[in-house]
Amino acid sequence: MGFFVTTLIFIMVGIIASLMVRICCNRGPSANLLHSTLVITATACCWVMWAIVYLAQMNPLIVPILNEVE
Amino acid sequence: MDLLRSEPMQLVQLIIPVEAAYRTISYLGDLGLFQFKDLNAEKSPFQRTYATQIKRCGEMARKLRFFKEQMTKAGLSPSTRSVARADFNLDDLEVQLAEFEAELTEIKANNEKLQRAYSELVEYKLVLQKAGEFFYSAQNTAVAWQREVEAHHIGEGSIDSPLLLEQEILTDPSKQVKLGFVSGLVPREKSMAFERILFRATRGNVFLKQALVEDCVIDPVLGEKIEKNVFVIFFSGERVKNKILKICDAFGANRYPFMDDLGKQYQMITEVSRRLLELKTTVDAGLLHWSNLLQTIGHQFEQWNHLVKKEKSIYHTLNMLSIDVTKKCLVAEGWCPVFATNQIQNALKQATFDSNSQLGAIFQVLHTKESPPTYFRTNKFTLPFQEIVDAYGVAKYQEVNPGVYVIITFPFLFAVMFGDWGHGICLLLATLYFIVKEKKFSSQKLGDIMEMTFGGRYVIMMMALFSIYTGLIYNEFFSVPFELFGPSAYECPDPSCRGASIVGLIRVRPTYPFGVDPKWHGSRSELPFLNSLKMKMSILLGVAQMNLGIILGYFNATFFGNNLNIWYQFVPQMIFLNSLFGYLSLLIIVKWCMGSQADLYHVMIYMFLSPTDDLGENQLFVGQKMLQLVLLLLALVSIPWMLFPKPFLLKKQHQERHQGRSYTLLHSIDDSPELERHHDSLGHVEFEFSEVFVHQLIHTIEFVLGAVSNTASYLRLWALSLAHSELSSVFYEKVLLLAWGFNNVVILTIGIIVFIFATVGVLLVMETLSAFLHALRLHWVEFQNKFYEGDGYKFYPFSFALLTDEDA
């Protein structure tokens, strides 16, 4: 799966998680906003980490060189 | 948004009629949303109105402490709080407590006396027995000896030495020296010294006979078990007797009278035994009564304790109110959240109604320039995160609370440094145990470390969840990679894999879809690749978090209407940080996307040293040289932009504000003088231009130099992550695999045990603490110094719930 497809998947997961949190614990507008912020921050952090690792491996400058087999 | 800024607070004045005062404070304490200000700060504790009541409460608290002491001595523990009686009177409780105390002290004294008498009798009995044995055996030998002498005498009746014989017979009855004796008990450790000193003091003219007592005896004076010896000292003469008595007293030897006569001895022994039995039953009865009394106290102890504490706190609070004798009411001032207005007004109404007072209480909002306390409404999940932020500094009233982001970024940065989904699962299981047993643990009293771990259970849960995620990304399960998300991208160059250790694997498939490719682990080029990846990741995460910090500063500036801060702090800061380190992040991403061989160190350094030079093979995109020149110029321009305009503009602002300020307002006569004192606080502020300029200079230098040092500081994310994975790898390969290689069950078991201990001790405990600390530092310093002022004070309401938390 390419970069953009997986990014799209992350966005979908984020939106679904926000909606679920909104449905499960609906505690007034300010609390809802806080919960959405937390979910979106978490999704963003997870996506950033994945994206960095993926991009780094897309066009590698070095390849794994195995150890000498004994 | 809920936690973003402090709840709006207001300064409120309450005017309470005197009859309703006690009840009002009590209801407000139940509510727990009002922080009282001390209006009587200048008065000493003895001058305040309710000093006597506090003294009474203090007395009762002392009595309760005494009860607790007695209960621990009896080995009872106070039972958990029984059902609280709604109607309770302080005076009644006082009387009850006084009664109990008197009774307890009396019983204690009686018990002690009885115990002492009992021990003395026991000792006396021992003396009678042992000394009796002496005399009995001595008499036997004497009789035997006499018989022998007589026999000898009869047998040997010779004329050889008639005078001697006569002398013997003569001396026998008449010149008999009357020997006195002293009997008693001496502690065994001192017996040798006792004997020696007796010998020396009396020049060897006494005869001491000792006998061991097998069991330990309770000493009546000291009350503890000591090993003792029974002694009998025979002496003659009055002076010797005095010396002996003094020596006995000095050695703490208890003396008991003893009779010569055998018949009397028997009588004494039987009488003493009888009295011992009697005393024993009395002592036992006394102890039983004592423990019964303590049990009755124990049932209600917790409740009384709680009540007395409540009373004391109510009176302390009442002392903080100022009494307005002319209007027969008390004036209270304090802070409360705006949302609590209705609740407080209801409580006031209820209190005045319940105490049948004629007047109602008055609730009046005051306007003040004082800075209110900061109050965040947290629940059990957000509380530990807020406490982490507050540990560094409590947020200024209504400034942006970093806690909102800390809830997610702190566990995330921890996980970047911890990254192993096996370890993450272990942490998660451990913390789930705490969370499931929440109710049980929160009512218990735990030790210090357990208390901290329990308090942070939700933090650790978040840390564990994120660790599982980053562990999946780093592809480490106790340092073992798995191919979970699809086929690896690399394959051996030839079927026999011979070229793999020289040239390396070749890329045959598209990138491994989620995380680090499993083929990297164990290869020779693993470290160069992972180091490059993790360092660049740290820089990217760091620049992102610092940008977030500066943006939060923008939100603060907009909220407080501080235009200066927006144009002369936020904008230049963003430009400076992003034209240097934002550009570096961009280069990193472009290099990854294009797979170019450009050396980014070289690019960045020569951007500063010789910006007009041609980039050559380090060029990543067209127009890079131009872009670098522009960015460098922007960065250089932003430094004086941060430094110079703000002090001058502040000076202009100050002059505008204080232009027509030669006259001050006349205060109206109605306001009480105390209010005037409180609200006049800020008044006329002096403006020192040099001070403001130096402050701005420091701020600018801090930011500029900090941009470099803070970005580098984020490299600790790389460093700790490397340390964790290396440690984990060593434990796996050098312990577990080594033990497996021996093919021996015993060695394998030992290997597994060592592996488990090493993993738990080093990786799960030490590494967790280490990563926790470093993630905390990254937040407190690198993130928060971009926007956080943190010089507020916390809202600490008068609440009974907080009281019990304090002591428990």
Short mmCIF file of N, CA and C in Angstrom, two decimals, chain B residues 237-334:
data_model
loop_
_atom_site.label_atom_id
_atom_site.label_comp_id
_atom_site.label_asym_id
_atom_site.label_seq_id
_atom_site.Cartn_x
_atom_site.Cartn_y
_atom_site.Cartn_z
N GLY B 237 26.38 -7.69 112.57
CA GLY B 237 26.74 -6.31 112.90
C GLY B 237 25.81 -5.32 112.22
N GLU B 238 25.61 -4.20 112.85
CA GLU B 238 24.66 -3.19 112.37
C GLU B 238 25.22 -2.42 111.18
N ARG B 239 26.52 -2.03 111.26
CA ARG B 239 27.09 -1.22 110.18
C ARG B 239 27.14 -2.01 108.88
N VAL B 240 27.52 -3.28 109.03
CA VAL B 240 27.56 -4.14 107.83
C VAL B 240 26.18 -4.21 107.20
N LYS B 241 25.17 -4.32 108.08
CA LYS B 241 23.80 -4.39 107.55
C LYS B 241 23.48 -3.17 106.71
N ASN B 242 23.83 -1.97 107.24
CA ASN B 242 23.54 -0.75 106.47
C ASN B 242 24.23 -0.75 105.13
N LYS B 243 25.55 -1.18 105.18
CA LYS B 243 26.28 -1.21 103.90
C LYS B 243 25.58 -2.11 102.90
N ILE B 244 25.21 -3.30 103.39
CA ILE B 244 24.58 -4.26 102.49
C ILE B 244 23.28 -3.71 101.91
N LEU B 245 22.48 -3.07 102.79
CA LEU B 245 21.22 -2.51 102.30
C LEU B 245 21.46 -1.48 101.20
N LYS B 246 22.50 -0.61 101.43
CA LYS B 246 22.76 0.41 100.41
C LYS B 246 23.20 -0.22 99.11
N ILE B 247 24.05 -1.26 99.21
CA ILE B 247 24.53 -1.91 97.98
C ILE B 247 23.36 -2.55 97.24
N CYS B 248 22.47 -3.20 98.01
CA CYS B 248 21.29 -3.81 97.36
C CYS B 248 20.48 -2.79 96.61
N ASP B 249 20.27 -1.62 97.26
CA ASP B 249 19.50 -0.58 96.58
C ASP B 249 20.19 -0.09 95.33
N ALA B 250 21.52 0.05 95.43
CA ALA B 250 22.26 0.55 94.27
C ALA B 250 22.15 -0.41 93.09
N PHE B 251 22.14 -1.71 93.39
CA PHE B 251 22.06 -2.67 92.29
C PHE B 251 20.64 -2.99 91.86
N GLY B 252 19.69 -2.32 92.49
CA GLY B 252 18.30 -2.57 92.11
C GLY B 252 17.85 -3.94 92.52
N ALA B 253 18.47 -4.48 93.59
CA ALA B 253 18.05 -5.81 94.04
C ALA B 253 16.90 -5.63 95.01
N ASN B 254 15.81 -6.32 94.73
CA ASN B 254 14.64 -6.19 95.60
C ASN B 254 14.79 -7.13 96.80
N ARG B 255 14.53 -6.59 97.97
CA ARG B 255 14.69 -7.41 99.17
C ARG B 255 13.35 -7.85 99.70
N TYR B 256 13.31 -9.06 100.21
CA TYR B 256 12.06 -9.57 100.77
C TYR B 256 12.36 -10.21 102.12
N PRO B 257 11.46 -10.07 103.09
CA PRO B 257 11.71 -10.66 104.42
C PRO B 257 11.58 -12.17 104.35
N PHE B 258 12.30 -12.82 105.21
CA PHE B 258 12.30 -14.26 105.20
C PHE B 258 12.37 -14.76 106.64
N MET B 259 11.59 -15.78 106.86
CA MET B 259 11.60 -16.29 108.24
C MET B 259 12.42 -17.54 108.38
N ASP B 260 13.07 -17.66 109.50
CA ASP B 260 13.86 -18.85 109.79
C ASP B 260 13.04 -20.10 109.95
N ASP B 261 12.00 -19.90 110.69
CA ASP B 261 11.22 -21.04 111.13
C ASP B 261 10.59 -21.77 109.95
N LEU B 262 10.74 -23.06 109.90
CA LEU B 262 10.26 -23.86 108.78
C LEU B 262 8.75 -23.81 108.66
N GLY B 263 8.12 -23.90 109.82
CA GLY B 263 6.66 -23.89 109.83
C GLY B 263 6.11 -22.60 109.25
N LYS B 264 6.74 -21.48 109.71
CA LYS B 264 6.27 -20.18 109.22
C LYS B 264 6.51 -20.08 107.71
N GLN B 265 7.60 -20.68 107.26
CA GLN B 265 7.88 -20.61 105.82
C GLN B 265 6.75 -21.23 105.02
N TYR B 266 6.35 -22.42 105.46
CA TYR B 266 5.27 -23.10 104.73
C TYR B 266 4.03 -22.24 104.69
N GLN B 267 3.76 -21.65 105.85
CA GLN B 267 2.57 -20.81 105.95
C GLN B 267 2.64 -19.66 104.94
N MET B 268 3.84 -18.99 104.95
CA MET B 268 4.02 -17.86 104.03
C MET B 268 3.81 -18.30 102.60
N ILE B 269 4.41 -19.43 102.24
CA ILE B 269 4.31 -19.86 100.83
C ILE B 269 2.87 -20.07 100.43
N THR B 270 2.12 -20.76 101.30
CA THR B 270 0.72 -21.01 100.92
C THR B 270 -0.04 -19.70 100.81
N GLU B 271 0.24 -18.78 101.78
CA GLU B 271 -0.50 -17.53 101.72
C GLU B 271 -0.17 -16.74 100.47
N VAL B 272 1.14 -16.71 100.15
CA VAL B 272 1.54 -15.96 98.95
C VAL B 272 0.90 -16.56 97.70
N SER B 273 0.88 -17.90 97.63
CA SER B 273 0.27 -18.53 96.45
C SER B 273 -1.18 -18.14 96.34
N ARG B 274 -1.88 -18.13 97.49
CA ARG B 274 -3.29 -17.78 97.44
C ARG B 274 -3.48 -16.35 96.95
N ARG B 275 -2.65 -15.45 97.52
CA ARG B 275 -2.79 -14.05 97.12
C ARG B 275 -2.46 -13.86 95.65
N LEU B 276 -1.48 -14.66 95.17
CA LEU B 276 -1.13 -14.58 93.75
C LEU B 276 -2.33 -14.92 92.88
N LEU B 277 -3.01 -15.99 93.23
CA LEU B 277 -4.17 -16.38 92.43
C LEU B 277 -5.21 -15.27 92.40
N GLU B 278 -5.47 -14.73 93.61
CA GLU B 278 -6.46 -13.65 93.69
C GLU B 278 -6.08 -12.49 92.78
N LEU B 279 -4.80 -12.07 92.95
CA LEU B 279 -4.33 -10.94 92.16
C LEU B 279 -4.44 -11.22 90.67
N LYS B 280 -4.09 -12.44 90.29
CA LYS B 280 -4.14 -12.77 88.87
C LYS B 280 -5.53 -12.54 88.31
N THR B 281 -6.54 -13.07 89.06
CA THR B 281 -7.90 -12.87 88.54
C THR B 281 -8.23 -11.39 88.48
N THR B 282 -7.80 -10.61 89.50
CA THR B 282 -8.10 -9.18 89.48
C THR B 282 -7.43 -8.51 88.28
N VAL B 283 -6.14 -8.84 88.09
CA VAL B 283 -5.41 -8.22 86.97
C VAL B 283 -6.09 -8.57 85.65
N ASP B 284 -6.44 -9.85 85.51
CA ASP B 284 -7.10 -10.24 84.26
C ASP B 284 -8.39 -9.49 84.04
N ALA B 285 -9.18 -9.39 85.13
CA ALA B 285 -10.44 -8.65 85.01
C ALA B 285 -10.20 -7.21 84.60
N GLY B 286 -9.13 -6.62 85.20
CA GLY B 286 -8.82 -5.23 84.87
C GLY B 286 -8.47 -5.09 83.39
N LEU B 287 -7.63 -6.00 82.89
CA LEU B 287 -7.24 -5.94 81.49
C LEU B 287 -8.43 -6.11 80.56
N LEU B 288 -9.32 -7.03 80.96
CA LEU B 288 -10.51 -7.26 80.14
C LEU B 288 -11.36 -6.00 80.03
N HIS B 289 -11.52 -5.36 81.19
CA HIS B 289 -12.33 -4.14 81.21
C HIS B 289 -11.72 -3.07 80.32
N TRP B 290 -10.38 -2.98 80.42
CA TRP B 290 -9.66 -1.99 79.62
C TRP B 290 -9.86 -2.23 78.14
N SER B 291 -9.69 -3.52 77.72
CA SER B 291 -9.81 -3.78 76.28
C SER B 291 -11.25 -3.62 75.82
N ASN B 292 -12.23 -3.94 76.67
CA ASN B 292 -13.62 -3.70 76.29
C ASN B 292 -13.88 -2.23 76.05
N LEU B 293 -13.35 -1.42 76.99
CA LEU B 293 -13.54 0.02 76.86
C LEU B 293 -12.93 0.52 75.56
N LEU B 294 -11.71 0.02 75.28
CA LEU B 294 -11.05 0.47 74.06
C LEU B 294 -11.82 0.03 72.83
N GLN B 295 -12.44 -1.15 72.90
CA GLN B 295 -13.20 -1.59 71.74
C GLN B 295 -14.38 -0.68 71.48
N THR B 296 -15.07 -0.30 72.59
CA THR B 296 -16.20 0.62 72.41
C THR B 296 -15.71 1.92 71.77
N ILE B 297 -14.57 2.39 72.28
CA ILE B 297 -14.03 3.62 71.70
C ILE B 297 -13.68 3.39 70.24
N GLY B 298 -13.09 2.21 69.97
CA GLY B 298 -12.62 1.92 68.62
C GLY B 298 -13.71 1.99 67.58
N HIS B 299 -14.94 1.56 67.99
CA HIS B 299 -16.03 1.60 67.02
C HIS B 299 -16.30 3.00 66.52
N GLN B 300 -16.18 3.96 67.42
CA GLN B 300 -16.57 5.30 67.02
C GLN B 300 -15.40 6.21 66.80
N PHE B 301 -14.18 5.68 66.90
CA PHE B 301 -13.00 6.54 66.88
C PHE B 301 -12.88 7.34 65.59
N GLU B 302 -12.99 6.62 64.47
CA GLU B 302 -12.82 7.30 63.18
C GLU B 302 -13.81 8.43 63.03
N GLN B 303 -15.04 8.12 63.41
CA GLN B 303 -16.10 9.13 63.25
C GLN B 303 -15.79 10.35 64.10
N TRP B 304 -15.39 10.10 65.38
CA TRP B 304 -15.08 11.22 66.26
C TRP B 304 -13.93 12.04 65.70
N ASN B 305 -12.90 11.29 65.25
CA ASN B 305 -11.74 11.96 64.68
C ASN B 305 -12.14 12.92 63.57
N HIS B 306 -12.93 12.38 62.68
CA HIS B 306 -13.39 13.16 61.53
C HIS B 306 -14.17 14.38 62.00
N LEU B 307 -15.07 14.16 62.97
CA LEU B 307 -15.89 15.26 63.45
C LEU B 307 -15.04 16.35 64.08
N VAL B 308 -14.07 15.92 64.91
CA VAL B 308 -13.25 16.92 65.59
C VAL B 308 -12.44 17.72 64.57
N LYS B 309 -11.94 17.00 63.54
CA LYS B 309 -11.17 17.72 62.52
C LYS B 309 -12.05 18.73 61.80
N LYS B 310 -13.25 18.28 61.50
CA LYS B 310 -14.20 19.17 60.82
C LYS B 310 -14.45 20.41 61.65
N GLU B 311 -14.72 20.18 62.96
CA GLU B 311 -14.99 21.30 63.85
C GLU B 311 -13.84 22.28 63.84
N LYS B 312 -12.63 21.71 64.00
CA LYS B 312 -11.45 22.58 64.08
C LYS B 312 -11.32 23.42 62.82
N SER B 313 -11.55 22.76 61.67
CA SER B 313 -11.38 23.51 60.42
C SER B 313 -12.46 24.57 60.29
N ILE B 314 -13.68 24.26 60.75
CA ILE B 314 -14.74 25.27 60.67
C ILE B 314 -14.36 26.47 61.51
N TYR B 315 -13.83 26.21 62.72
CA TYR B 315 -13.49 27.35 63.57
C TYR B 315 -12.30 28.13 63.05
N HIS B 316 -11.34 27.43 62.44
CA HIS B 316 -10.23 28.15 61.80
C HIS B 316 -10.75 29.07 60.73
N THR B 317 -11.69 28.55 59.92
CA THR B 317 -12.24 29.38 58.86
C THR B 317 -13.03 30.54 59.44
N LEU B 318 -13.82 30.26 60.48
CA LEU B 318 -14.60 31.34 61.10
C LEU B 318 -13.68 32.43 61.61
N ASN B 319 -12.49 32.01 62.06
CA ASN B 319 -11.54 33.01 62.53
C ASN B 319 -11.05 33.92 61.43
N MET B 320 -11.17 33.45 60.18
CA MET B 320 -10.68 34.28 59.08
C MET B 320 -11.67 35.36 58.69
N LEU B 321 -12.90 35.21 59.15
CA LEU B 321 -13.91 36.22 58.79
C LEU B 321 -13.78 37.42 59.71
N SER B 322 -14.15 38.57 59.18
CA SER B 322 -14.07 39.74 60.05
C SER B 322 -15.45 40.00 60.63
N ILE B 323 -15.46 40.34 61.90
CA ILE B 323 -16.74 40.48 62.59
C ILE B 323 -17.13 41.95 62.64
N ASP B 324 -18.35 42.20 62.21
CA ASP B 324 -18.82 43.58 62.15
C ASP B 324 -19.84 43.74 63.26
N VAL B 325 -19.35 44.20 64.42
CA VAL B 325 -20.20 44.12 65.62
C VAL B 325 -21.44 45.00 65.52
N THR B 326 -21.31 46.13 64.88
CA THR B 326 -22.45 47.05 64.79
C THR B 326 -23.60 46.42 64.01
N LYS B 327 -23.24 45.70 62.93
CA LYS B 327 -24.33 45.13 62.14
C LYS B 327 -24.63 43.69 62.53
N LYS B 328 -23.96 43.19 63.56
CA LYS B 328 -24.19 41.85 64.08
C LYS B 328 -24.06 40.79 62.99
N CYS B 329 -23.02 40.91 62.17
CA CYS B 329 -22.83 39.89 61.14
C CYS B 329 -21.35 39.72 60.86
N LEU B 330 -21.06 38.62 60.16
CA LEU B 330 -19.67 38.34 59.81
C LEU B 330 -19.47 38.58 58.32
N VAL B 331 -18.32 39.12 57.99
CA VAL B 331 -18.02 39.37 56.59
C VAL B 331 -16.95 38.40 56.13
N ALA B 332 -17.25 37.70 55.04
CA ALA B 332 -16.27 36.76 54.49
C ALA B 332 -15.91 37.19 53.09
N GLU B 333 -14.64 37.01 52.74
CA GLU B 333 -14.23 37.33 51.38
C GLU B 333 -13.53 36.12 50.82
N GLY B 334 -13.75 35.84 49.56
CA GLY B 334 -13.05 34.67 49.03
C GLY B 334 -13.25 34.53 47.54
#
